[in-house]
CSV table of C-alpha atoms in Angstrom, one decimal:
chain,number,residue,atom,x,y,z
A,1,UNK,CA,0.0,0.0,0.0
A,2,UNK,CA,1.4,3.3,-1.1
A,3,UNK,CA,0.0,7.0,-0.8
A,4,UNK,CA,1.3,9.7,-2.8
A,5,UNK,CA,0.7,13.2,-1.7
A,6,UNK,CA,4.3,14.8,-2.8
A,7,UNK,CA,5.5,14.0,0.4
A,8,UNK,CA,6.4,10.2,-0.3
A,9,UNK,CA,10.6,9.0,0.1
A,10,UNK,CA,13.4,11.8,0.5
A,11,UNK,CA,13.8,15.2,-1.1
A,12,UNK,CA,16.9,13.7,-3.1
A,13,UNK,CA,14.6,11.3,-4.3
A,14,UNK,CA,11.7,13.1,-4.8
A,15,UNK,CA,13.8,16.0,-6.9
A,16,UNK,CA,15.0,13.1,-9.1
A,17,UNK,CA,11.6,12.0,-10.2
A,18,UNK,CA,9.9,15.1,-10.4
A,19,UNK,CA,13.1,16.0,-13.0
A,20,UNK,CA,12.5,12.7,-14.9
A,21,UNK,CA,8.7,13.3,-14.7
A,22,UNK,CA,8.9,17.1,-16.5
A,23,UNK,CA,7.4,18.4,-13.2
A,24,UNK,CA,8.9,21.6,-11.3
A,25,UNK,CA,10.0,21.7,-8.3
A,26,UNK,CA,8.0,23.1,-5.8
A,27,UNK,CA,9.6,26.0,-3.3
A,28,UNK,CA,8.3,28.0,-0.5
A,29,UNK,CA,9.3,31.4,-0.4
A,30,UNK,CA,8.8,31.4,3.0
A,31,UNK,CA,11.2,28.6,4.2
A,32,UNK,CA,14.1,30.3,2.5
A,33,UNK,CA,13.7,29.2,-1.1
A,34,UNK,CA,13.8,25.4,0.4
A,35,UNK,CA,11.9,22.9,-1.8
A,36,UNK,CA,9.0,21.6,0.1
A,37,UNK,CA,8.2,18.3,-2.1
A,38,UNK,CA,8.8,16.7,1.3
A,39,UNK,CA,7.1,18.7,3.5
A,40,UNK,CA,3.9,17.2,4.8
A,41,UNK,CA,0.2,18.8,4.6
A,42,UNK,CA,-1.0,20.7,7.8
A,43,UNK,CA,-3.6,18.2,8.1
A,44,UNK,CA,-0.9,15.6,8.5
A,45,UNK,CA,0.7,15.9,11.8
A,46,UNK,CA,-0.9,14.5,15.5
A,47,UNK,CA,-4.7,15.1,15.8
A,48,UNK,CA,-7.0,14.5,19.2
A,49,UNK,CA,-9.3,12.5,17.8
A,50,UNK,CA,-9.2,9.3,17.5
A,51,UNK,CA,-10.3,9.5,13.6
A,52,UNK,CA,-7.7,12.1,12.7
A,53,UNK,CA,-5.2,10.4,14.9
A,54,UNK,CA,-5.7,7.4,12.6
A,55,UNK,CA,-5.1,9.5,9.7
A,56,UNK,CA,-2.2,10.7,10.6
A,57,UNK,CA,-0.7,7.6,11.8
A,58,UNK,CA,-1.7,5.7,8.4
A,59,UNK,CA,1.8,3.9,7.0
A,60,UNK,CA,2.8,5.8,4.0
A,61,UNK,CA,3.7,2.0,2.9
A,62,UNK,CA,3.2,-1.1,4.4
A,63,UNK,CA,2.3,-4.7,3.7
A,64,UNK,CA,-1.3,-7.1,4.0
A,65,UNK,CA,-1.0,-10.4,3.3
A,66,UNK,CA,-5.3,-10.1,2.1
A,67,UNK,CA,-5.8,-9.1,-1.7
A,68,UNK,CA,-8.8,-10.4,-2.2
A,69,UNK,CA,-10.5,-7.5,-4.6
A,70,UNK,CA,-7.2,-6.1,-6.0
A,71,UNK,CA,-7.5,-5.9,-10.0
A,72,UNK,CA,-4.2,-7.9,-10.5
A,73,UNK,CA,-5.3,-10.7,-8.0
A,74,UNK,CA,-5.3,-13.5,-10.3
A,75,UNK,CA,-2.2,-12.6,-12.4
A,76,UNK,CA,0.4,-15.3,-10.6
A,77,UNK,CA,0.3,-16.6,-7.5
A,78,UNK,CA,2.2,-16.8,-3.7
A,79,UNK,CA,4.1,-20.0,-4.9
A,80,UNK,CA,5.2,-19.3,-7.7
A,81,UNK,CA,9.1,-18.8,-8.3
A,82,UNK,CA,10.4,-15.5,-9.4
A,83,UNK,CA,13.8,-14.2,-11.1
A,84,UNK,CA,16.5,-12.6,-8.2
A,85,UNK,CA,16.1,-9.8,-10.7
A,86,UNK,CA,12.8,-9.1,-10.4
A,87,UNK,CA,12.8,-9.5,-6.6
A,88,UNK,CA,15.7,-7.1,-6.0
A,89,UNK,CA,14.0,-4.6,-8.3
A,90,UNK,CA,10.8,-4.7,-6.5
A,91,UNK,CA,12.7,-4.3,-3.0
A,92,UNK,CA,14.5,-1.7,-4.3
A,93,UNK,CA,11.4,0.3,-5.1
A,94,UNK,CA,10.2,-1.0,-1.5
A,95,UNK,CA,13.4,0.8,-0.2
A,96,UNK,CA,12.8,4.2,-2.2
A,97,UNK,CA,9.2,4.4,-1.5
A,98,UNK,CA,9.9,3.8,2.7
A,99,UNK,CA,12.8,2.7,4.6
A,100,UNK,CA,12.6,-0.9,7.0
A,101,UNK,CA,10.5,-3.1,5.3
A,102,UNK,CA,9.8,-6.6,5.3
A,103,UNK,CA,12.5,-8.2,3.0
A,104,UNK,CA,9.8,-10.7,1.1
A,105,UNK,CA,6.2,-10.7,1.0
A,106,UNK,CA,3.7,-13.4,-0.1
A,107,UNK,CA,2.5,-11.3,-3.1
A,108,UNK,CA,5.5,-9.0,-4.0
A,109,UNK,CA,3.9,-8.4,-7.3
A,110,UNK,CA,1.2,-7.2,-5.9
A,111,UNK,CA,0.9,-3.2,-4.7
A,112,UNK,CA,-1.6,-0.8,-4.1
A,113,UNK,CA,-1.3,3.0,-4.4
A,114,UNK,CA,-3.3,6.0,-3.6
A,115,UNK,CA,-3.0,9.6,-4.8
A,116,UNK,CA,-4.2,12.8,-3.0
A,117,UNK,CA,-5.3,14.8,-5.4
A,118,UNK,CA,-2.7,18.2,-5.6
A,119,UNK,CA,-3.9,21.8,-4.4
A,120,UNK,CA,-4.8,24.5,-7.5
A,121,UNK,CA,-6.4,21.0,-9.7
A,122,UNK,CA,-9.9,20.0,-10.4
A,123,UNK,CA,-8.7,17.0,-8.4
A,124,UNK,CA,-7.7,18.8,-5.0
A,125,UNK,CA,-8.7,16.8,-2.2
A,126,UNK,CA,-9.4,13.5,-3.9
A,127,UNK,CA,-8.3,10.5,-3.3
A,128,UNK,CA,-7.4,8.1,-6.2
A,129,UNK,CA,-6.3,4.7,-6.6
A,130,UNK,CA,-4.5,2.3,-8.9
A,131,UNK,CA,-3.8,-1.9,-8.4
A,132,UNK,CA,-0.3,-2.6,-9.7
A,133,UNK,CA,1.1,-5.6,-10.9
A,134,UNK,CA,4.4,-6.1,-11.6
A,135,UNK,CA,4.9,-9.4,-14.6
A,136,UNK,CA,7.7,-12.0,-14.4
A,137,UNK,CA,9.8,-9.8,-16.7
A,138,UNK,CA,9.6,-6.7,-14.4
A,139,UNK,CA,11.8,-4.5,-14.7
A,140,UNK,CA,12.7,-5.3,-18.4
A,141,UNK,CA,9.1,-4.1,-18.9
A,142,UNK,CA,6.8,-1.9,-16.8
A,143,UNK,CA,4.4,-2.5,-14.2
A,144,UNK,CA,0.7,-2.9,-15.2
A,145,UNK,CA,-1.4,-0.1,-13.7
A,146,UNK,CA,-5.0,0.0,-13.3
A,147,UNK,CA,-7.1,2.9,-12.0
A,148,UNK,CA,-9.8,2.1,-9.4
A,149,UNK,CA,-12.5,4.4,-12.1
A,150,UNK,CA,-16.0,4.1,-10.4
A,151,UNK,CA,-16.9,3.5,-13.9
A,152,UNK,CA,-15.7,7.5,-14.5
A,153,UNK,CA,-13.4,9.1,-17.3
A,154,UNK,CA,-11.8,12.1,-15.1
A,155,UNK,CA,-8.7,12.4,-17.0
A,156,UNK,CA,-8.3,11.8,-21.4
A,157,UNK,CA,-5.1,9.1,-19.4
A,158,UNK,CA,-7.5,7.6,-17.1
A,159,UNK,CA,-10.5,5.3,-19.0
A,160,UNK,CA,-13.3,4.6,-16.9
A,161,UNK,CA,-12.1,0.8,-18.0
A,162,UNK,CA,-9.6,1.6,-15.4
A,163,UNK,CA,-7.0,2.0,-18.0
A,164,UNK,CA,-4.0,4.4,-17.4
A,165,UNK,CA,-2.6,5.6,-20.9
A,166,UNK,CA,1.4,7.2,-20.1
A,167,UNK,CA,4.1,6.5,-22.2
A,168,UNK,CA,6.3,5.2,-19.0
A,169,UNK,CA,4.0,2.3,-18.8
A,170,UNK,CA,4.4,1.7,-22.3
A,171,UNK,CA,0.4,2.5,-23.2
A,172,UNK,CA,1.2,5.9,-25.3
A,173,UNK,CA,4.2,7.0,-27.3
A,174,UNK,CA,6.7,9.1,-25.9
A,175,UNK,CA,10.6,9.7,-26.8
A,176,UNK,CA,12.9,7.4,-25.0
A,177,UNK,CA,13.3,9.3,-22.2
A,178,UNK,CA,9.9,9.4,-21.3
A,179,UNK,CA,9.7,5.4,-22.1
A,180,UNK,CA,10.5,2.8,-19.0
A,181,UNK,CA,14.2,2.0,-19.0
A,182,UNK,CA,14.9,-0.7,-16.6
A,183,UNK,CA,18.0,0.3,-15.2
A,184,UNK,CA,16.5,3.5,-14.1
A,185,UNK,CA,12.8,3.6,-13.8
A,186,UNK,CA,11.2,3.3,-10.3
A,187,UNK,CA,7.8,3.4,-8.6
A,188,UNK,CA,8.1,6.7,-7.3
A,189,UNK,CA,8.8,7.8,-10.5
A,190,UNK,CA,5.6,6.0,-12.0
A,191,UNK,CA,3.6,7.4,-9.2
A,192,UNK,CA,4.7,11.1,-9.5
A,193,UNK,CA,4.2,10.9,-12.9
A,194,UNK,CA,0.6,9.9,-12.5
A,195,UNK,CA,0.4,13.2,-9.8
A,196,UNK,CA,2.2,15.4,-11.9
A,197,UNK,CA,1.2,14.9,-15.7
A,198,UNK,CA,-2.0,13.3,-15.3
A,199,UNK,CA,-3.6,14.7,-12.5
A,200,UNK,CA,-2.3,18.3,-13.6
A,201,UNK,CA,-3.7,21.4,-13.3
A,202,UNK,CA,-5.4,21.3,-16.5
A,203,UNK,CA,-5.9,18.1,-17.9
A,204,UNK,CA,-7.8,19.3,-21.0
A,205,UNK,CA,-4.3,19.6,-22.8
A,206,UNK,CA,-3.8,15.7,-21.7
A,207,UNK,CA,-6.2,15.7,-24.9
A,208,UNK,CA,-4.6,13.7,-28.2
A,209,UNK,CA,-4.2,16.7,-30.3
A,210,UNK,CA,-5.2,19.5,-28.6
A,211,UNK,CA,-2.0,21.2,-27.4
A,212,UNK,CA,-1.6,23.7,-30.2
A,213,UNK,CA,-5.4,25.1,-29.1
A,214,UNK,CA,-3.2,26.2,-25.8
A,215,UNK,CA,-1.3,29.2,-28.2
A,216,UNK,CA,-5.0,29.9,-29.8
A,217,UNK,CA,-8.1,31.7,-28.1
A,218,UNK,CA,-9.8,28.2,-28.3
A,219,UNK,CA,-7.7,26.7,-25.7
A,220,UNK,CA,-8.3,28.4,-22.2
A,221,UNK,CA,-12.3,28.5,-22.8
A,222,UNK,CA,-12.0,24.8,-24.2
A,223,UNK,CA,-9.9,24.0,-20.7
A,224,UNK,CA,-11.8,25.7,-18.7
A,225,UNK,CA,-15.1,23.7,-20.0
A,226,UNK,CA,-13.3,20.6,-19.2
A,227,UNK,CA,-11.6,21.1,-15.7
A,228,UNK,CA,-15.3,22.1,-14.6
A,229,UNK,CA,-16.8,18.5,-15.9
A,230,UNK,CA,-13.6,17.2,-14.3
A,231,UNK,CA,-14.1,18.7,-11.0
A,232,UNK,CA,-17.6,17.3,-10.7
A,233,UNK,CA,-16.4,13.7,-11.5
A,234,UNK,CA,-13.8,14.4,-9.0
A,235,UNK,CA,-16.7,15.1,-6.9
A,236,UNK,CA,-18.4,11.7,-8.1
A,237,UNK,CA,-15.5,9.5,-7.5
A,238,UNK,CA,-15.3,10.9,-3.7
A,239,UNK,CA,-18.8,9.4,-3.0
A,240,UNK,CA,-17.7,6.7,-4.9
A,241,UNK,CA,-14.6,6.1,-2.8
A,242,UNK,CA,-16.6,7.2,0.6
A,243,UNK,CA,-19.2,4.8,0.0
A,244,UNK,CA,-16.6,1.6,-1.4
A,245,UNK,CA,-13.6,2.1,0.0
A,246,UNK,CA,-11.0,-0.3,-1.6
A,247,UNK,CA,-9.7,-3.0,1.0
A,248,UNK,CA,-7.1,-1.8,3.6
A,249,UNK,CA,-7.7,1.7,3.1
A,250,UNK,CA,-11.2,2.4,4.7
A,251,UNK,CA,-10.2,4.4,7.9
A,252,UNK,CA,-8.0,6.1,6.1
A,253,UNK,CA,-10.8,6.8,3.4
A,254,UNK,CA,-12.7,8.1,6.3
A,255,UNK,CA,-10.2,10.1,8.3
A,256,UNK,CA,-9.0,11.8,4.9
A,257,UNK,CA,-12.6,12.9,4.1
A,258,UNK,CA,-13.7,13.6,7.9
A,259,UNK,CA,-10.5,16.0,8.3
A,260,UNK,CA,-10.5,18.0,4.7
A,261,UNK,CA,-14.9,17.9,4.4
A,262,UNK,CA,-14.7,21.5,5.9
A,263,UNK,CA,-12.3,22.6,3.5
A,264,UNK,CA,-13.9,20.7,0.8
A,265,UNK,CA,-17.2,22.4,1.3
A,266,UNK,CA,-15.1,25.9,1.4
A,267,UNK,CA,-13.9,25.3,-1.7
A,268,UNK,CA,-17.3,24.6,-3.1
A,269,UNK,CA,-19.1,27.3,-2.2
A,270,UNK,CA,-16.4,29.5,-3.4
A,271,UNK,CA,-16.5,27.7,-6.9
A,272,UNK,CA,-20.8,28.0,-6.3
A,273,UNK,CA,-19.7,32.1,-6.0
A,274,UNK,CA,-18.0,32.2,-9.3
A,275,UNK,CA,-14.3,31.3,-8.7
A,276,UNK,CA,-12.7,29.3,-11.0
A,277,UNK,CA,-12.0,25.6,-10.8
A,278,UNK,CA,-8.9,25.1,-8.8
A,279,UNK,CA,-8.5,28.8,-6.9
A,280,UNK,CA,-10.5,30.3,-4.2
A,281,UNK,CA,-10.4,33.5,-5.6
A,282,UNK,CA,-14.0,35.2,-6.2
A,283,UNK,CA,-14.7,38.0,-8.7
A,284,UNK,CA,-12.5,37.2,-11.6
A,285,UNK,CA,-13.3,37.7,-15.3
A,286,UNK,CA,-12.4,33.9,-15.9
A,287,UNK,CA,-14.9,32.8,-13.1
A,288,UNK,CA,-17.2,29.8,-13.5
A,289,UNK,CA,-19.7,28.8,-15.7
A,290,UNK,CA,-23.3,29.5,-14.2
A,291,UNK,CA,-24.0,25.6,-15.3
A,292,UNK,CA,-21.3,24.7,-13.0
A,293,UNK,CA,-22.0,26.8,-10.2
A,294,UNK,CA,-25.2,24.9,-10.2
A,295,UNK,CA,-23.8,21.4,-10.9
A,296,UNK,CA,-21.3,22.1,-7.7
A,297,UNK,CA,-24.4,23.5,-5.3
A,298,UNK,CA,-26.3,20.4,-6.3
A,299,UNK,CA,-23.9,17.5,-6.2
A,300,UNK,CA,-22.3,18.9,-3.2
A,301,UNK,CA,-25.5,17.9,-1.1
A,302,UNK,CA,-24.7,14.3,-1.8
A,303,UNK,CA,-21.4,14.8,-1.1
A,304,UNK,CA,-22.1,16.4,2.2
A,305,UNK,CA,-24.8,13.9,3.1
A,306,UNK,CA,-21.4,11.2,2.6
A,307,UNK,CA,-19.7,13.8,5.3
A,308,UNK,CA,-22.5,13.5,7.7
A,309,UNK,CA,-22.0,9.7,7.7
A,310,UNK,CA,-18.3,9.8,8.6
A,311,UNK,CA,-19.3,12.2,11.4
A,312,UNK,CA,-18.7,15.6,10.7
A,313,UNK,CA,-21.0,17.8,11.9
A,314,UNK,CA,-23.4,21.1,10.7
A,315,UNK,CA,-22.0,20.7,7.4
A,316,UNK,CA,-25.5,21.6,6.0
A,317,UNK,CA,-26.0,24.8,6.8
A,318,UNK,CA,-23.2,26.1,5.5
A,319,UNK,CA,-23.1,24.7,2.0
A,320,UNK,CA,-24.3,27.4,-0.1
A,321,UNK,CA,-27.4,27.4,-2.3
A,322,UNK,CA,-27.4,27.4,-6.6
A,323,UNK,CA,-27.0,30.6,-7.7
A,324,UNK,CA,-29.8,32.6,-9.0
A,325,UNK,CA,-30.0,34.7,-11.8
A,326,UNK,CA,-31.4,38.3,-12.5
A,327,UNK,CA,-33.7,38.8,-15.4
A,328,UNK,CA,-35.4,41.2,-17.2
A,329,UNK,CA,-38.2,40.1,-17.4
A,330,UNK,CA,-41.3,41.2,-15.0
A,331,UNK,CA,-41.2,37.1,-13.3
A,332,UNK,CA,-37.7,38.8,-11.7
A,333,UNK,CA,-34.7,36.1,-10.4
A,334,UNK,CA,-34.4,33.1,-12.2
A,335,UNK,CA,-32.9,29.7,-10.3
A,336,UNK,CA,-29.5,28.6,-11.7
A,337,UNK,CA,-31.0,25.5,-12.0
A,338,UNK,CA,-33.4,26.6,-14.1
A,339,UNK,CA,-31.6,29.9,-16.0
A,340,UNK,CA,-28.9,27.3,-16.8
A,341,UNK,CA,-30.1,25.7,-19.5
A,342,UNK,CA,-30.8,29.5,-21.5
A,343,UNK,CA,-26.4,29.9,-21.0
A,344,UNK,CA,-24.9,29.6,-24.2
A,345,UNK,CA,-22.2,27.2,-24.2
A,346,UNK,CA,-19.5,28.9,-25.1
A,347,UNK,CA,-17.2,25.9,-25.4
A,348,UNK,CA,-19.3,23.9,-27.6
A,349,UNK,CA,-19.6,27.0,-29.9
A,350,UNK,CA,-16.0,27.1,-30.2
A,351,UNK,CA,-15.9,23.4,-30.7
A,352,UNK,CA,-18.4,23.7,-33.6
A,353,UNK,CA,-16.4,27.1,-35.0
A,354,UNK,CA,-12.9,24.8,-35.3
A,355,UNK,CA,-15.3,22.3,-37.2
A,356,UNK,CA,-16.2,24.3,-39.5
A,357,UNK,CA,-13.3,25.7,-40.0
A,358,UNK,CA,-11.3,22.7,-40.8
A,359,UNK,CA,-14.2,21.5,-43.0
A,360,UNK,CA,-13.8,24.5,-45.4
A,361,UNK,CA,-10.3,24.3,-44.9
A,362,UNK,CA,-10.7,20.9,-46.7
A,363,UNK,CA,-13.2,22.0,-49.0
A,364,UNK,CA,-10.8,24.7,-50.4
A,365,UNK,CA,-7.6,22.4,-50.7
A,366,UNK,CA,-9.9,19.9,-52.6
């Protein structure tokens, strides 16, 4: 078991796989320009409660000997006899990702991750998983990867088959140094790489295709659109998660979501105000779509209702209420619910403009 919140192994680790993964390098200005990949969240440290205490003392790693509804489960089994290359590779990675542990395991090529979702994403504050699998030939090929998907497409790298689509597992091209090479490739690696290119700020330019709209005035509206409908899954796949925990992960399921629900609903309410997906800020000229204001105040009722169950308290009254628009017309305010539905969609317009456009484009060079 493995969770990833850019605080997992050492900073000299951490540096090096953030490097080979194209991400920056996080630094706080206020620790003397010192990176703070290792620095843990303030939610992290020693709570009162028993709940948060939980949380906190979750194992960054650790080993079950129980796998029964892990994706991989029936690829190999205990018994069977593995190459001294594999197993040193594997323990390797065991080493990397946390210091002292058990030297051989029933299942080593077995694991279980999960990713909290990074601050400043449509995916703050989620948690997501993936089963990996690591074949006979590891590490002369990757792992396998599957994404725990609730049946949701969150990310263009992420199916809602549960397939993960990066060129380090060997599932989209890339040149060779984004490829796996055995002799230097590692979990962590894999794992940052999830957190940093997939689950990115905005994954719209994950899209096949679509970079070059990021120079164009069709890209920001088209990512905007996107990391709105993203957000909302992201909101899906915590009820999801709340409600089917994947084994060996349930109090920490619940202690994550009972510690950041108040800050969860914060953010809500300020996206339900008219901030943009991803900031807090209110009042700016890219704020959100009134269709998503309205799809947050909604959804976020379920999502609070999950809350209630863990045990946090007077949630309720402070989620905020769909916005409502003013009219012209003599009838006065109209629900956002309701006034939703007459708000052009500025992205599909767009969408339909590039169509046309490359249509004619066609039709003139024929």
């Amino acid at each position: 078991m493995v969770i990833v919140n850019r605080s997992c192994g050492s900073n000299e680790e951490l540096s090096k796989a953030y490097y080979e993964a194209g991400i920056p390098e996080v630094i706080d200005k206020k620790n003397k320009g010192k990176s703070i990949l290792n620095y843990q969240p303030w939610w992290f440290p020693n709570f009162s409660s028993k709940r948060t205490s939980a949380r906190a003392n979750f194992k960054r790693f650790d080993s079950v000997q129980h796998f029964s509804d892990h994706h991989y489960v029936l690829k190999g089994n205990a018994s069977k006899q593995h190459s001294r290359t594999w197993a040193k590779k594997i323990q390797a990675d065991w080493k990397i990702l946390e210091k002292d542990l058990p030297a051989c395991e029933s299942r080593m090529d077995l694991m279980r991750a999960v990713i909290v979702g990074a601050e400043g994403t449509p995916y703050h504050d989620g948690l997501f998983f993936f089963d990996i699998h690591f074949p006979d030939t590891y590490p002369s090929v990757p792992p396998m990867v599957h994404y725990h998907s609730g049946g949701l497409t969150i990310n263009p790298n992420l199916y809602n088959s549960g397939h993960v689509c990066l060129s380090l597992l060997g599932t989209w091209y890339g040149n060779t140094r984004e490829n796996w090479l055995p002799q230097e490739s590692t979990m962590l690696q894999l794992l940052v790489s999830i957190q940093g290119l997939i689950l990115n700020r905005k994954p719209y330019y994950n899209e096949p295709f679509v970079g070059w709209t990021k120079w164009t005035p069709l890209g920001e509206p088209f990512s905007k659109g996107y990391s709105e409908n993203v957000f909302i899954l992201s909101l899906r796949t915590m009820v999801y998660i709340m409600r089917k925990p994947p084994n060996h992960f349930e109090e920490f399921v619940r202690s994550h979501y009972f510690v950041r629900a108040s800050d969860i609903v914060k953010a809500a309410n300020a996206y339900i105000d008219g901030a943009p997906v991803g900031s807090i800020v209110k009042g700016t000229s890219q704020g959100g779509s009134m269709k998503f204001r309205t799809e947050v105040a909604v959804f976020m009722k379920t999502v609070v209702d999950e809350f209630v169950k863990l045990g946090v308290k007077e949630l309720q009254d402070k989620l905020k209420p769909p916005p409502v628009i003013h009219t012209n017309t003599s009838s006065g305010p109209v629900p956002g619910h309701l006034a939703m539905i007459q708000e052009p969609d500025i992205a599909s317009s767009l969408k339909m403009s590039l169509i046309k456009g490359i249509a004619r484009f066609k039709l003139i060079s024929t």
